[in-house]
Tab-separated table of C-alpha atoms in Angstrom:
chain	number	residue	atom	x	y	z
A	884	UNK	CA	-0.029	0.052	0.037
A	885	UNK	CA	1.582	3.376	-0.995
A	886	UNK	CA	2.127	6.057	1.646
A	887	UNK	CA	-0.400	8.956	1.693
A	888	UNK	CA	0.564	12.017	-0.128
A	889	UNK	CA	1.094	15.087	2.267
A	890	UNK	CA	-1.278	18.015	1.605
A	891	UNK	CA	0.170	21.106	0.007
A	892	UNK	CA	0.060	22.864	3.415
A	893	UNK	CA	1.798	20.198	5.091
A	894	UNK	CA	4.484	19.968	2.357
A	895	UNK	CA	4.849	23.651	2.737
A	896	UNK	CA	5.387	23.421	6.367
A	897	UNK	CA	7.955	20.806	5.906
A	898	UNK	CA	9.942	22.500	3.316
A	899	UNK	CA	9.931	26.237	3.744
A	900	UNK	CA	12.985	26.582	1.743
A	901	UNK	CA	11.413	24.865	-1.454
A	902	UNK	CA	8.302	27.002	-0.958
A	903	UNK	CA	10.601	30.288	-0.741
A	904	UNK	CA	12.308	29.207	-3.940
A	905	UNK	CA	8.990	28.626	-5.669
A	906	UNK	CA	7.426	32.138	-4.579
A	907	UNK	CA	10.627	33.560	-5.940
A	908	UNK	CA	10.422	31.765	-9.360
A	909	UNK	CA	6.596	32.536	-9.469
A	910	UNK	CA	7.277	36.309	-9.209
A	911	UNK	CA	9.759	36.116	-11.828
A	912	UNK	CA	7.330	34.339	-14.003
A	913	UNK	CA	4.699	36.751	-13.539
A	914	UNK	CA	7.160	39.783	-14.410
A	915	UNK	CA	8.252	37.875	-17.588
A	916	UNK	CA	4.828	37.334	-18.676
A	917	UNK	CA	3.965	41.037	-17.995
A	918	UNK	CA	6.996	42.256	-19.979
A	919	UNK	CA	6.482	40.128	-22.987
A	920	UNK	CA	2.891	40.482	-23.352
A	921	UNK	CA	3.166	43.759	-25.313
A	922	UNK	CA	4.002	41.661	-28.510
A	923	UNK	CA	0.529	40.306	-28.256
A	924	UNK	CA	-1.546	43.297	-26.874
A	925	UNK	CA	0.204	45.861	-29.306
A	926	UNK	CA	0.834	44.502	-32.698
A	927	UNK	CA	2.979	47.163	-34.245
A	928	UNK	CA	6.601	48.109	-35.346
A	929	UNK	CA	6.691	50.408	-32.260
A	930	UNK	CA	6.049	47.409	-30.041
A	931	UNK	CA	8.359	45.027	-31.493
A	932	UNK	CA	10.994	47.546	-32.833
A	933	UNK	CA	12.336	47.512	-36.315
A	934	UNK	CA	14.530	44.478	-35.904
A	935	UNK	CA	11.934	42.100	-34.481
A	936	UNK	CA	9.105	43.546	-36.698
A	937	UNK	CA	10.800	41.963	-39.592
A	938	UNK	CA	10.746	38.678	-37.807
A	939	UNK	CA	7.610	39.033	-36.047
A	940	UNK	CA	5.985	35.637	-37.611
A	941	UNK	CA	8.878	33.844	-36.324
A	942	UNK	CA	9.177	35.745	-32.930
A	943	UNK	CA	5.633	35.217	-31.913
A	944	UNK	CA	5.528	31.538	-31.847
A	945	UNK	CA	8.832	31.565	-29.987
A	946	UNK	CA	7.607	33.995	-27.457
A	947	UNK	CA	4.290	31.920	-27.088
A	948	UNK	CA	6.013	28.640	-26.634
A	949	UNK	CA	8.389	30.122	-23.918
A	950	UNK	CA	5.627	31.905	-21.999
A	951	UNK	CA	3.435	28.882	-21.981
A	952	UNK	CA	6.448	26.713	-21.036
A	953	UNK	CA	7.666	28.948	-18.331
A	954	UNK	CA	4.177	29.012	-16.661
A	955	UNK	CA	3.030	25.466	-17.088
A	956	UNK	CA	6.702	24.211	-16.001
A	957	UNK	CA	6.501	25.873	-12.722
A	958	UNK	CA	3.189	24.186	-11.854
A	959	UNK	CA	4.611	20.861	-13.182
A	960	UNK	CA	7.402	20.930	-10.871
A	961	UNK	CA	5.547	21.855	-7.621
A	962	UNK	CA	3.066	18.764	-8.605
A	963	UNK	CA	5.887	16.653	-9.159
A	964	UNK	CA	7.566	17.417	-5.665
A	965	UNK	CA	4.278	17.085	-3.854
A	966	UNK	CA	3.619	13.658	-5.551
A	967	UNK	CA	0.710	14.711	-7.567
A	968	UNK	CA	1.372	13.047	-10.848
A	969	UNK	CA	-2.247	12.129	-12.048
A	970	UNK	CA	-4.297	13.638	-14.715
A	971	UNK	CA	-3.409	17.459	-14.206
A	972	UNK	CA	0.317	16.419	-14.045
A	973	UNK	CA	0.007	14.584	-17.409
A	974	UNK	CA	-1.968	17.280	-19.233
A	975	UNK	CA	0.315	20.004	-18.063
A	976	UNK	CA	3.187	17.858	-19.078
A	977	UNK	CA	1.630	17.554	-22.693
A	978	UNK	CA	1.401	21.445	-22.790
A	979	UNK	CA	4.696	21.982	-21.546
A	980	UNK	CA	6.285	19.634	-24.325
A	981	UNK	CA	4.174	20.999	-26.824
A	982	UNK	CA	5.022	24.467	-26.144
A	983	UNK	CA	8.794	23.627	-26.364
A	984	UNK	CA	8.064	21.896	-29.716
A	985	UNK	CA	6.627	25.115	-30.958
A	986	UNK	CA	9.276	27.440	-29.344
A	987	UNK	CA	12.506	25.518	-30.257
A	988	UNK	CA	12.176	25.479	-34.246
A	989	UNK	CA	11.155	29.290	-33.991
A	990	UNK	CA	14.171	29.923	-31.788
A	991	UNK	CA	16.355	28.172	-34.073
A	992	UNK	CA	15.059	30.237	-37.039
A	993	UNK	CA	15.630	33.606	-35.205
A	994	UNK	CA	19.178	32.661	-34.008
A	995	UNK	CA	20.270	31.529	-37.573
A	996	UNK	CA	18.839	34.977	-38.984
A	997	UNK	CA	20.964	37.057	-36.811
A	998	UNK	CA	23.527	38.935	-38.906
A	999	UNK	CA	27.210	39.397	-38.264
A	1000	UNK	CA	27.027	38.168	-34.751
A	1001	UNK	CA	28.561	34.672	-34.790
A	1002	UNK	CA	29.292	34.492	-30.905
A	1003	UNK	CA	25.689	35.749	-30.161
A	1004	UNK	CA	24.178	33.418	-32.851
A	1005	UNK	CA	26.023	30.146	-31.417
A	1006	UNK	CA	25.012	31.132	-27.809
A	1007	UNK	CA	21.366	31.259	-28.900
A	1008	UNK	CA	21.583	28.069	-30.911
A	1009	UNK	CA	23.224	26.339	-27.824
A	1010	UNK	CA	20.245	27.423	-25.740
A	1011	UNK	CA	17.665	26.290	-27.998
A	1012	UNK	CA	19.504	22.725	-28.507
A	1013	UNK	CA	19.824	22.411	-24.667
A	1014	UNK	CA	16.066	23.205	-24.497
A	1015	UNK	CA	15.246	20.514	-26.957
A	1016	UNK	CA	17.604	17.928	-25.641
A	1017	UNK	CA	16.847	18.149	-21.890
A	1018	UNK	CA	13.112	17.938	-22.646
A	1019	UNK	CA	13.607	14.954	-24.993
A	1020	UNK	CA	15.663	13.029	-22.316
A	1021	UNK	CA	12.799	13.709	-19.783
A	1022	UNK	CA	10.175	12.463	-22.360
A	1023	UNK	CA	12.459	9.198	-22.996
A	1024	UNK	CA	12.673	8.596	-19.273
A	1025	UNK	CA	9.017	8.744	-18.605
A	1026	UNK	CA	8.500	6.424	-21.541
A	1027	UNK	CA	10.641	3.858	-19.990
A	1028	UNK	CA	9.008	4.485	-16.551
A	1029	UNK	CA	12.354	5.691	-15.056
A	1030	UNK	CA	10.765	8.238	-12.761
A	1031	UNK	CA	13.932	9.588	-11.069
A	1032	UNK	CA	15.663	10.228	-14.326
A	1033	UNK	CA	12.486	11.798	-15.757
A	1034	UNK	CA	12.322	14.131	-12.631
A	1035	UNK	CA	15.906	14.959	-12.935
A	1036	UNK	CA	15.872	15.635	-16.693
A	1037	UNK	CA	12.468	17.708	-16.486
A	1038	UNK	CA	14.437	19.925	-13.709
A	1039	UNK	CA	17.042	20.527	-16.188
A	1040	UNK	CA	14.809	21.248	-18.797
A	1041	UNK	CA	12.970	23.939	-16.752
A	1042	UNK	CA	16.207	25.512	-15.820
A	1043	UNK	CA	16.850	26.002	-19.368
A	1044	UNK	CA	13.252	27.104	-19.936
A	1045	UNK	CA	13.804	29.744	-17.006
A	1046	UNK	CA	16.939	30.673	-18.945
A	1047	UNK	CA	14.785	33.162	-21.097
A	1048	UNK	CA	13.701	35.162	-17.972
A	1049	UNK	CA	17.319	34.644	-16.602
A	1050	UNK	CA	18.622	36.653	-19.602
A	1051	UNK	CA	16.057	39.433	-19.340
A	1052	UNK	CA	16.445	39.925	-15.626
A	1053	UNK	CA	20.313	40.102	-15.529
A	1054	UNK	CA	20.511	42.187	-18.712
A	1055	UNK	CA	17.976	44.677	-17.393
A	1056	UNK	CA	19.823	45.156	-14.197
A	1057	UNK	CA	23.518	45.005	-15.314
A	1058	UNK	CA	23.514	46.599	-18.801
A	1059	UNK	CA	22.615	50.207	-17.531
A	1060	UNK	CA	25.565	50.097	-15.353
A	1061	UNK	CA	28.106	48.908	-17.980
A	1062	UNK	CA	29.531	51.155	-20.596
A	1063	UNK	CA	29.679	49.323	-23.967
A	1064	UNK	CA	29.246	50.081	-27.641
A	1065	UNK	CA	25.820	50.283	-28.801
A	1066	UNK	CA	24.670	47.580	-31.173
A	1067	UNK	CA	21.044	47.339	-32.462
A	1068	UNK	CA	21.315	43.318	-32.577
A	1069	UNK	CA	23.415	42.490	-29.682
A	1070	UNK	CA	25.832	44.417	-27.538
A	1071	UNK	CA	28.554	42.739	-25.418
A	1072	UNK	CA	26.292	42.174	-22.450
A	1073	UNK	CA	23.793	40.562	-24.955
A	1074	UNK	CA	26.484	38.096	-26.001
A	1075	UNK	CA	27.648	37.146	-22.600
A	1076	UNK	CA	23.863	36.437	-21.622
A	1077	UNK	CA	23.278	34.373	-24.674
A	1078	UNK	CA	25.657	31.947	-23.141
A	1079	UNK	CA	25.496	32.307	-19.509
A	1080	UNK	CA	21.754	32.481	-19.084
A	1081	UNK	CA	21.363	28.852	-19.598
A	1082	UNK	CA	24.877	27.224	-19.277
A	1083	UNK	CA	25.378	28.668	-15.705
A	1084	UNK	CA	22.099	27.708	-14.270
A	1085	UNK	CA	22.349	24.451	-15.896
A	1086	UNK	CA	25.814	23.732	-14.272
A	1087	UNK	CA	24.455	24.955	-10.793
A	1088	UNK	CA	21.422	22.718	-11.114
A	1089	UNK	CA	23.563	19.732	-11.833
A	1090	UNK	CA	25.746	20.309	-8.847
A	1091	UNK	CA	22.728	20.680	-6.677
A	1092	UNK	CA	21.198	17.482	-7.815
A	1093	UNK	CA	24.593	15.591	-7.639
A	1094	UNK	CA	25.091	16.843	-4.010
A	1095	UNK	CA	21.695	15.821	-3.075
A	1096	UNK	CA	22.229	12.138	-4.445
A	1097	UNK	CA	25.534	12.066	-2.238
A	1098	UNK	CA	23.678	12.840	0.844
A	1099	UNK	CA	23.737	9.549	3.160
A	1100	UNK	CA	20.333	7.957	3.562
A	1101	UNK	CA	18.941	8.151	6.940
A	1102	UNK	CA	19.281	4.978	8.661
A	1103	UNK	CA	16.111	3.587	10.206
A	1104	UNK	CA	16.819	2.351	13.862
A	1105	UNK	CA	17.086	-1.360	14.040
A	1106	UNK	CA	14.184	-3.367	15.812
A	1107	UNK	CA	14.903	-4.532	19.217
A	1108	UNK	CA	15.954	-8.156	19.703
A	1109	UNK	CA	13.556	-10.384	21.646
A	1110	UNK	CA	14.064	-13.758	23.188
A	1111	UNK	CA	11.601	-16.565	23.151
A	1112	UNK	CA	9.587	-15.029	26.069
A	1113	UNK	CA	8.835	-11.958	24.194
A	1114	UNK	CA	11.193	-9.568	26.324
A	1115	UNK	CA	13.777	-7.429	24.855
A	1116	UNK	CA	17.155	-8.752	24.957
A	1117	UNK	CA	19.736	-6.425	26.551
A	1118	UNK	CA	22.949	-5.760	24.671
């Protein structure tokens, strides 16, 4: 008989650190949604800027896929951690994978269309490939009923998904305080973030998961020995 799943409230009380992380991620997701919504609410060259306006029919599916994946993925992780892997978890999983299936090809097209910025282009290509590969490995693991590997790969996948928000957050905080030549496509900070927004978080996630797996398992106390009369044996 399987152990009863703790309620969300019980899980939150027992894991305040995880809850704090999820609240922080949730605030970032809301911020990211609000700052990207203008592409859909104000469909004009002024909203996109001239560079992206020329690529709007590629950009829109990429942004839509990213916004859907970053939202559904956060709820997915919470359901997985609390052991709620029923119909909602599966439905959201299909939405998450479907959003990435839309976002990746559009992202590859956007990256390949970048003019005269090989370092920036390759960084974004790496981001899209990491997005596709980590998600594909998570899907392969669940098809093979390997739950631990599925969970690990989907955490890596969401780390890459979150890289789009990481890029925007760090760029908006750091770029105004760093002197660099202006570039209409990608300045030096954009090139750095194209690489570091996914590779650094992915590395840190891998270290965290490996450290967790190295923790010694908690030993259960050995049952007391009893003799034939049913009394505990003193040792």
